[in-house]
């Protein structure tokens, strides 16, 4: 939260390399945060010297129904949920936040004015988290464009249990994203349950406290 410090959070392997090089060359102090689950992910990383933008979010996918802003490992959960939702006619516009500070949301404002809906997904706590900042700024700049209230997904407002047995429903995941998307688009409960049932049967079961096995 300190002004003047840049905070970046890559989601993919190629971003991690390019953003790290950009951070080293930047004249500002830069903190690069990696969630431990990201270390499980594999991806194609270009050889040689290249840089990634560390000034604004990156649009991963264009869509028309809901703007989704996520960061770090949660980006992979959003991508997986969106692939399934696309099959049933729900189109998400997905932004990988990448840069936590400074919080440059100009492209997000344009997206929200188009989709008229916003969901934020963060690996941190919902209260006093990055999602709260995004929602606050979007409400200030896009209030009249919104068709429904924004939704924040993140960790619940209590300490994270140290035992793996209590972790099952702590972290946001693709199932929770699908539920909130259906809720925002006013899909009735029965249809939402049918969608979840078909989705759950089509994916591998993730182990507790490791990222989704689809990745």
PDB file of N, CA and C in Angstrom, residues 93-157:
ATOM      1  N   UNK A  93     -15.053 -11.581 -20.238  1.00  0.00           N
ATOM      2  CA  UNK A  93     -13.894 -10.774 -20.637  1.00  0.00           C
ATOM      3  C   UNK A  93     -12.904 -10.835 -19.482  1.00  0.00           C
ATOM      4  N   UNK A  94     -11.742 -11.459 -19.703  1.00  0.00           N
ATOM      5  CA  UNK A  94     -10.822 -11.791 -18.619  1.00  0.00           C
ATOM      6  C   UNK A  94      -9.596 -10.886 -18.633  1.00  0.00           C
ATOM      7  N   UNK A  95      -9.318 -10.284 -17.474  1.00  0.00           N
ATOM      8  CA  UNK A  95      -8.115  -9.470 -17.298  1.00  0.00           C
ATOM      9  C   UNK A  95      -7.211 -10.083 -16.243  1.00  0.00           C
ATOM     10  N   UNK A  96      -5.944 -10.239 -16.607  1.00  0.00           N
ATOM     11  CA  UNK A  96      -4.900 -10.630 -15.675  1.00  0.00           C
ATOM     12  C   UNK A  96      -4.311  -9.334 -15.123  1.00  0.00           C
ATOM     13  N   UNK A  97      -4.536  -9.054 -13.844  1.00  0.00           N
ATOM     14  CA  UNK A  97      -4.162  -7.753 -13.274  1.00  0.00           C
ATOM     15  C   UNK A  97      -2.659  -7.499 -13.408  1.00  0.00           C
ATOM     16  N   UNK A  98      -1.841  -8.474 -13.085  1.00  0.00           N
ATOM     17  CA  UNK A  98      -0.375  -8.431 -13.216  1.00  0.00           C
ATOM     18  C   UNK A  98       0.301  -7.364 -12.355  1.00  0.00           C
ATOM     19  N   UNK A  99      -0.203  -6.131 -12.428  1.00  0.00           N
ATOM     20  CA  UNK A  99       0.419  -5.042 -11.664  1.00  0.00           C
ATOM     21  C   UNK A  99      -0.535  -4.607 -10.544  1.00  0.00           C
ATOM     22  N   UNK A 100      -0.129  -4.863  -9.316  1.00  0.00           N
ATOM     23  CA  UNK A 100      -0.976  -4.536  -8.168  1.00  0.00           C
ATOM     24  C   UNK A 100      -0.820  -3.072  -7.772  1.00  0.00           C
ATOM     25  N   UNK A 101       0.404  -2.551  -7.948  1.00  0.00           N
ATOM     26  CA  UNK A 101       0.682  -1.150  -7.648  1.00  0.00           C
ATOM     27  C   UNK A 101       1.688  -0.626  -8.650  1.00  0.00           C
ATOM     28  N   UNK A 102       1.464   0.458  -9.379  1.00  0.00           N
ATOM     29  CA  UNK A 102       0.263   1.298  -9.325  1.00  0.00           C
ATOM     30  C   UNK A 102      -0.941   0.603  -9.964  1.00  0.00           C
ATOM     31  N   UNK A 103      -2.103   0.920  -9.468  1.00  0.00           N
ATOM     32  CA  UNK A 103      -3.328   0.262  -9.919  1.00  0.00           C
ATOM     33  C   UNK A 103      -3.913   1.034 -11.100  1.00  0.00           C
ATOM     34  N   UNK A 104      -3.548   0.599 -12.298  1.00  0.00           N
ATOM     35  CA  UNK A 104      -3.985   1.256 -13.531  1.00  0.00           C
ATOM     36  C   UNK A 104      -5.209   0.518 -14.070  1.00  0.00           C
ATOM     37  N   UNK A 105      -6.385   1.111 -13.905  1.00  0.00           N
ATOM     38  CA  UNK A 105      -7.631   0.415 -14.242  1.00  0.00           C
ATOM     39  C   UNK A 105      -8.370   1.018 -15.441  1.00  0.00           C
ATOM     40  N   UNK A 106      -7.689   1.823 -16.230  1.00  0.00           N
ATOM     41  CA  UNK A 106      -8.373   2.487 -17.347  1.00  0.00           C
ATOM     42  C   UNK A 106      -9.010   1.489 -18.313  1.00  0.00           C
ATOM     43  N   UNK A 107      -8.291   0.419 -18.632  1.00  0.00           N
ATOM     44  CA  UNK A 107      -8.851  -0.592 -19.543  1.00  0.00           C
ATOM     45  C   UNK A 107     -10.001  -1.348 -18.888  1.00  0.00           C
ATOM     46  N   UNK A 108      -9.919  -1.515 -17.572  1.00  0.00           N
ATOM     47  CA  UNK A 108     -11.001  -2.185 -16.836  1.00  0.00           C
ATOM     48  C   UNK A 108     -12.277  -1.350 -16.894  1.00  0.00           C
ATOM     49  N   UNK A 109     -12.141  -0.023 -16.756  1.00  0.00           N
ATOM     50  CA  UNK A 109     -13.318   0.854 -16.845  1.00  0.00           C
ATOM     51  C   UNK A 109     -14.009   0.685 -18.198  1.00  0.00           C
ATOM     52  N   UNK A 110     -13.217   0.675 -19.262  1.00  0.00           N
ATOM     53  CA  UNK A 110     -13.798   0.517 -20.612  1.00  0.00           C
ATOM     54  C   UNK A 110     -14.514  -0.821 -20.734  1.00  0.00           C
ATOM     55  N   UNK A 111     -13.895  -1.855 -20.180  1.00  0.00           N
ATOM     56  CA  UNK A 111     -14.489  -3.192 -20.249  1.00  0.00           C
ATOM     57  C   UNK A 111     -15.803  -3.251 -19.477  1.00  0.00           C
ATOM     58  N   UNK A 112     -15.814  -2.678 -18.275  1.00  0.00           N
ATOM     59  CA  UNK A 112     -17.030  -2.702 -17.441  1.00  0.00           C
ATOM     60  C   UNK A 112     -18.153  -1.903 -18.098  1.00  0.00           C
ATOM     61  N   UNK A 113     -17.806  -0.808 -18.745  1.00  0.00           N
ATOM     62  CA  UNK A 113     -18.832  -0.026 -19.435  1.00  0.00           C
ATOM     63  C   UNK A 113     -19.437  -0.823 -20.593  1.00  0.00           C
ATOM     64  N   UNK A 114     -18.660  -1.752 -21.131  1.00  0.00           N
ATOM     65  CA  UNK A 114     -19.156  -2.604 -22.216  1.00  0.00           C
ATOM     66  C   UNK A 114     -20.001  -3.763 -21.672  1.00  0.00           C
ATOM     67  N   UNK A 115     -19.455  -4.507 -20.693  1.00  0.00           N
ATOM     68  CA  UNK A 115     -20.154  -5.695 -20.174  1.00  0.00           C
ATOM     69  C   UNK A 115     -21.207  -5.344 -19.133  1.00  0.00           C
ATOM     70  N   UNK A 116     -20.997  -4.207 -18.437  1.00  0.00           N
ATOM     71  CA  UNK A 116     -21.903  -3.701 -17.395  1.00  0.00           C
ATOM     72  C   UNK A 116     -21.914  -4.579 -16.129  1.00  0.00           C
ATOM     73  N   UNK A 117     -20.900  -5.431 -15.997  1.00  0.00           N
ATOM     74  CA  UNK A 117     -20.810  -6.300 -14.828  1.00  0.00           C
ATOM     75  C   UNK A 117     -19.338  -6.540 -14.479  1.00  0.00           C
ATOM     76  N   UNK A 118     -19.070  -6.780 -13.177  1.00  0.00           N
ATOM     77  CA  UNK A 118     -17.684  -6.975 -12.736  1.00  0.00           C
ATOM     78  C   UNK A 118     -17.602  -8.015 -11.623  1.00  0.00           C
ATOM     79  N   UNK A 119     -16.637  -8.933 -11.761  1.00  0.00           N
ATOM     80  CA  UNK A 119     -16.275  -9.857 -10.683  1.00  0.00           C
ATOM     81  C   UNK A 119     -14.763  -9.775 -10.507  1.00  0.00           C
ATOM     82  N   UNK A 120     -14.311  -9.631  -9.255  1.00  0.00           N
ATOM     83  CA  UNK A 120     -12.880  -9.665  -8.971  1.00  0.00           C
ATOM     84  C   UNK A 120     -12.560 -10.950  -8.211  1.00  0.00           C
ATOM     85  N   UNK A 121     -11.402 -11.531  -8.515  1.00  0.00           N
ATOM     86  CA  UNK A 121     -10.990 -12.775  -7.863  1.00  0.00           C
ATOM     87  C   UNK A 121      -9.550 -12.630  -7.413  1.00  0.00           C
ATOM     88  N   UNK A 122      -9.334 -12.829  -6.119  1.00  0.00           N
ATOM     89  CA  UNK A 122      -8.022 -12.600  -5.529  1.00  0.00           C
ATOM     90  C   UNK A 122      -7.660 -13.763  -4.616  1.00  0.00           C
ATOM     91  N   UNK A 123      -6.375 -14.083  -4.536  1.00  0.00           N
ATOM     92  CA  UNK A 123      -5.913 -15.130  -3.638  1.00  0.00           C
ATOM     93  C   UNK A 123      -5.792 -14.599  -2.207  1.00  0.00           C
ATOM     94  N   UNK A 124      -5.906 -13.288  -2.047  1.00  0.00           N
ATOM     95  CA  UNK A 124      -5.847 -12.669  -0.719  1.00  0.00           C
ATOM     96  C   UNK A 124      -7.229 -12.555  -0.100  1.00  0.00           C
ATOM     97  N   UNK A 125      -7.304 -11.885   1.031  1.00  0.00           N
ATOM     98  CA  UNK A 125      -8.567 -11.723   1.750  1.00  0.00           C
ATOM     99  C   UNK A 125      -9.498 -10.759   1.012  1.00  0.00           C
ATOM    100  N   UNK A 126     -10.800 -11.053   1.114  1.00  0.00           N
ATOM    101  CA  UNK A 126     -11.793 -10.173   0.494  1.00  0.00           C
ATOM    102  C   UNK A 126     -11.787  -8.810   1.173  1.00  0.00           C
ATOM    103  N   UNK A 127     -11.780  -8.803   2.503  1.00  0.00           N
ATOM    104  CA  UNK A 127     -11.772  -7.549   3.259  1.00  0.00           C
ATOM    105  C   UNK A 127     -10.407  -6.870   3.146  1.00  0.00           C
ATOM    106  N   UNK A 128     -10.400  -5.596   2.836  1.00  0.00           N
ATOM    107  CA  UNK A 128      -9.184  -4.777   2.739  1.00  0.00           C
ATOM    108  C   UNK A 128      -8.220  -5.296   1.667  1.00  0.00           C
ATOM    109  N   UNK A 129      -8.747  -6.033   0.699  1.00  0.00           N
ATOM    110  CA  UNK A 129      -7.899  -6.624  -0.338  1.00  0.00           C
ATOM    111  C   UNK A 129      -7.902  -5.834  -1.629  1.00  0.00           C
ATOM    112  N   UNK A 130      -7.182  -6.359  -2.621  1.00  0.00           N
ATOM    113  CA  UNK A 130      -7.061  -5.694  -3.912  1.00  0.00           C
ATOM    114  C   UNK A 130      -8.421  -5.638  -4.622  1.00  0.00           C
ATOM    115  N   UNK A 131      -9.253  -6.650  -4.401  1.00  0.00           N
ATOM    116  CA  UNK A 131     -10.592  -6.639  -4.989  1.00  0.00           C
ATOM    117  C   UNK A 131     -11.416  -5.461  -4.503  1.00  0.00           C
ATOM    118  N   UNK A 132     -11.259  -5.123  -3.231  1.00  0.00           N
ATOM    119  CA  UNK A 132     -11.978  -3.978  -2.664  1.00  0.00           C
ATOM    120  C   UNK A 132     -11.564  -2.684  -3.350  1.00  0.00           C
ATOM    121  N   UNK A 133     -10.273  -2.538  -3.616  1.00  0.00           N
ATOM    122  CA  UNK A 133      -9.773  -1.338  -4.284  1.00  0.00           C
ATOM    123  C   UNK A 133     -10.319  -1.231  -5.707  1.00  0.00           C
ATOM    124  N   UNK A 134     -10.314  -2.364  -6.401  1.00  0.00           N
ATOM    125  CA  UNK A 134     -10.808  -2.372  -7.784  1.00  0.00           C
ATOM    126  C   UNK A 134     -12.292  -2.015  -7.827  1.00  0.00           C
ATOM    127  N   UNK A 135     -13.081  -2.661  -6.971  1.00  0.00           N
ATOM    128  CA  UNK A 135     -14.524  -2.394  -6.938  1.00  0.00           C
ATOM    129  C   UNK A 135     -14.794  -0.934  -6.590  1.00  0.00           C
ATOM    130  N   UNK A 136     -14.057  -0.405  -5.620  1.00  0.00           N
ATOM    131  CA  UNK A 136     -14.238   0.991  -5.217  1.00  0.00           C
ATOM    132  C   UNK A 136     -14.005   1.944  -6.389  1.00  0.00           C
ATOM    133  N   UNK A 137     -12.908   1.745  -7.119  1.00  0.00           N
ATOM    134  CA  UNK A 137     -12.589   2.620  -8.250  1.00  0.00           C
ATOM    135  C   UNK A 137     -13.588   2.454  -9.400  1.00  0.00           C
ATOM    136  N   UNK A 138     -13.998   1.202  -9.654  1.00  0.00           N
ATOM    137  CA  UNK A 138     -14.959   0.955 -10.730  1.00  0.00           C
ATOM    138  C   UNK A 138     -16.305   1.598 -10.406  1.00  0.00           C
ATOM    139  N   UNK A 139     -16.736   1.500  -9.165  1.00  0.00           N
ATOM    140  CA  UNK A 139     -17.997   2.145  -8.774  1.00  0.00           C
ATOM    141  C   UNK A 139     -17.918   3.662  -8.951  1.00  0.00           C
ATOM    142  N   UNK A 140     -16.767   4.226  -8.645  1.00  0.00           N
ATOM    143  CA  UNK A 140     -16.588   5.672  -8.774  1.00  0.00           C
ATOM    144  C   UNK A 140     -16.648   6.113 -10.239  1.00  0.00           C
ATOM    145  N   UNK A 141     -16.032   5.328 -11.114  1.00  0.00           N
ATOM    146  CA  UNK A 141     -15.914   5.728 -12.519  1.00  0.00           C
ATOM    147  C   UNK A 141     -17.012   5.166 -13.426  1.00  0.00           C
ATOM    148  N   UNK A 142     -17.646   4.080 -13.009  1.00  0.00           N
ATOM    149  CA  UNK A 142     -18.580   3.391 -13.922  1.00  0.00           C
ATOM    150  C   UNK A 142     -19.943   3.106 -13.284  1.00  0.00           C
ATOM    151  N   UNK A 143     -20.290   3.804 -12.230  1.00  0.00           N
ATOM    152  CA  UNK A 143     -21.500   3.491 -11.466  1.00  0.00           C
ATOM    153  C   UNK A 143     -22.743   3.408 -12.343  1.00  0.00           C
ATOM    154  N   UNK A 144     -22.912   4.357 -13.222  1.00  0.00           N
ATOM    155  CA  UNK A 144     -24.131   4.416 -14.047  1.00  0.00           C
ATOM    156  C   UNK A 144     -24.161   3.348 -15.141  1.00  0.00           C
ATOM    157  N   UNK A 145     -23.033   2.693 -15.378  1.00  0.00           N
ATOM    158  CA  UNK A 145     -22.977   1.662 -16.420  1.00  0.00           C
ATOM    159  C   UNK A 145     -23.306   0.276 -15.897  1.00  0.00           C
ATOM    160  N   UNK A 146     -23.296   0.106 -14.580  1.00  0.00           N
ATOM    161  CA  UNK A 146     -23.439  -1.229 -13.997  1.00  0.00           C
ATOM    162  C   UNK A 146     -24.889  -1.695 -13.970  1.00  0.00           C
ATOM    163  N   UNK A 147     -25.106  -2.943 -14.412  1.00  0.00           N
ATOM    164  CA  UNK A 147     -26.433  -3.548 -14.361  1.00  0.00           C
ATOM    165  C   UNK A 147     -26.661  -4.300 -13.058  1.00  0.00           C
ATOM    166  N   UNK A 148     -25.583  -4.698 -12.393  1.00  0.00           N
ATOM    167  CA  UNK A 148     -25.694  -5.413 -11.120  1.00  0.00           C
ATOM    168  C   UNK A 148     -24.507  -5.063 -10.236  1.00  0.00           C
ATOM    169  N   UNK A 149     -24.638  -5.334  -8.957  1.00  0.00           N
ATOM    170  CA  UNK A 149     -23.554  -4.985  -8.029  1.00  0.00           C
ATOM    171  C   UNK A 149     -22.335  -5.872  -8.290  1.00  0.00           C
ATOM    172  N   UNK A 150     -21.125  -5.302  -8.184  1.00  0.00           N
ATOM    173  CA  UNK A 150     -19.909  -6.099  -8.383  1.00  0.00           C
ATOM    174  C   UNK A 150     -19.783  -7.195  -7.318  1.00  0.00           C
ATOM    175  N   UNK A 151     -19.081  -8.267  -7.662  1.00  0.00           N
ATOM    176  CA  UNK A 151     -18.857  -9.381  -6.735  1.00  0.00           C
ATOM    177  C   UNK A 151     -17.355  -9.526  -6.512  1.00  0.00           C
ATOM    178  N   UNK A 152     -16.972  -9.732  -5.239  1.00  0.00           N
ATOM    179  CA  UNK A 152     -15.570  -9.983  -4.892  1.00  0.00           C
ATOM    180  C   UNK A 152     -15.425 -11.416  -4.397  1.00  0.00           C
ATOM    181  N   UNK A 153     -14.480 -12.133  -4.964  1.00  0.00           N
ATOM    182  CA  UNK A 153     -14.140 -13.467  -4.475  1.00  0.00           C
ATOM    183  C   UNK A 153     -12.728 -13.440  -3.908  1.00  0.00           C
ATOM    184  N   UNK A 154     -12.542 -14.109  -2.778  1.00  0.00           N
ATOM    185  CA  UNK A 154     -11.224 -14.159  -2.141  1.00  0.00           C
ATOM    186  C   UNK A 154     -11.298 -15.004  -0.886  1.00  0.00           C
ATOM    187  N   UNK A 155     -10.336 -14.840  -0.021  1.00  0.00           N
ATOM    188  CA  UNK A 155     -10.310 -15.611   1.218  1.00  0.00           C
ATOM    189  C   UNK A 155     -11.326 -15.058   2.205  1.00  0.00           C
ATOM    190  N   UNK A 156     -11.934 -15.924   3.028  1.00  0.00           N
ATOM    191  CA  UNK A 156     -12.920 -15.473   4.017  1.00  0.00           C
ATOM    192  C   UNK A 156     -12.269 -14.643   5.119  1.00  0.00           C
ATOM    193  N   UNK A 157     -13.104 -13.945   5.871  1.00  0.00           N
ATOM    194  CA  UNK A 157     -12.609 -13.002   6.879  1.00  0.00           C
ATOM    195  C   UNK A 157     -12.288 -13.707   8.208  1.00  0.00           C
TER     196      UNK A 157
END
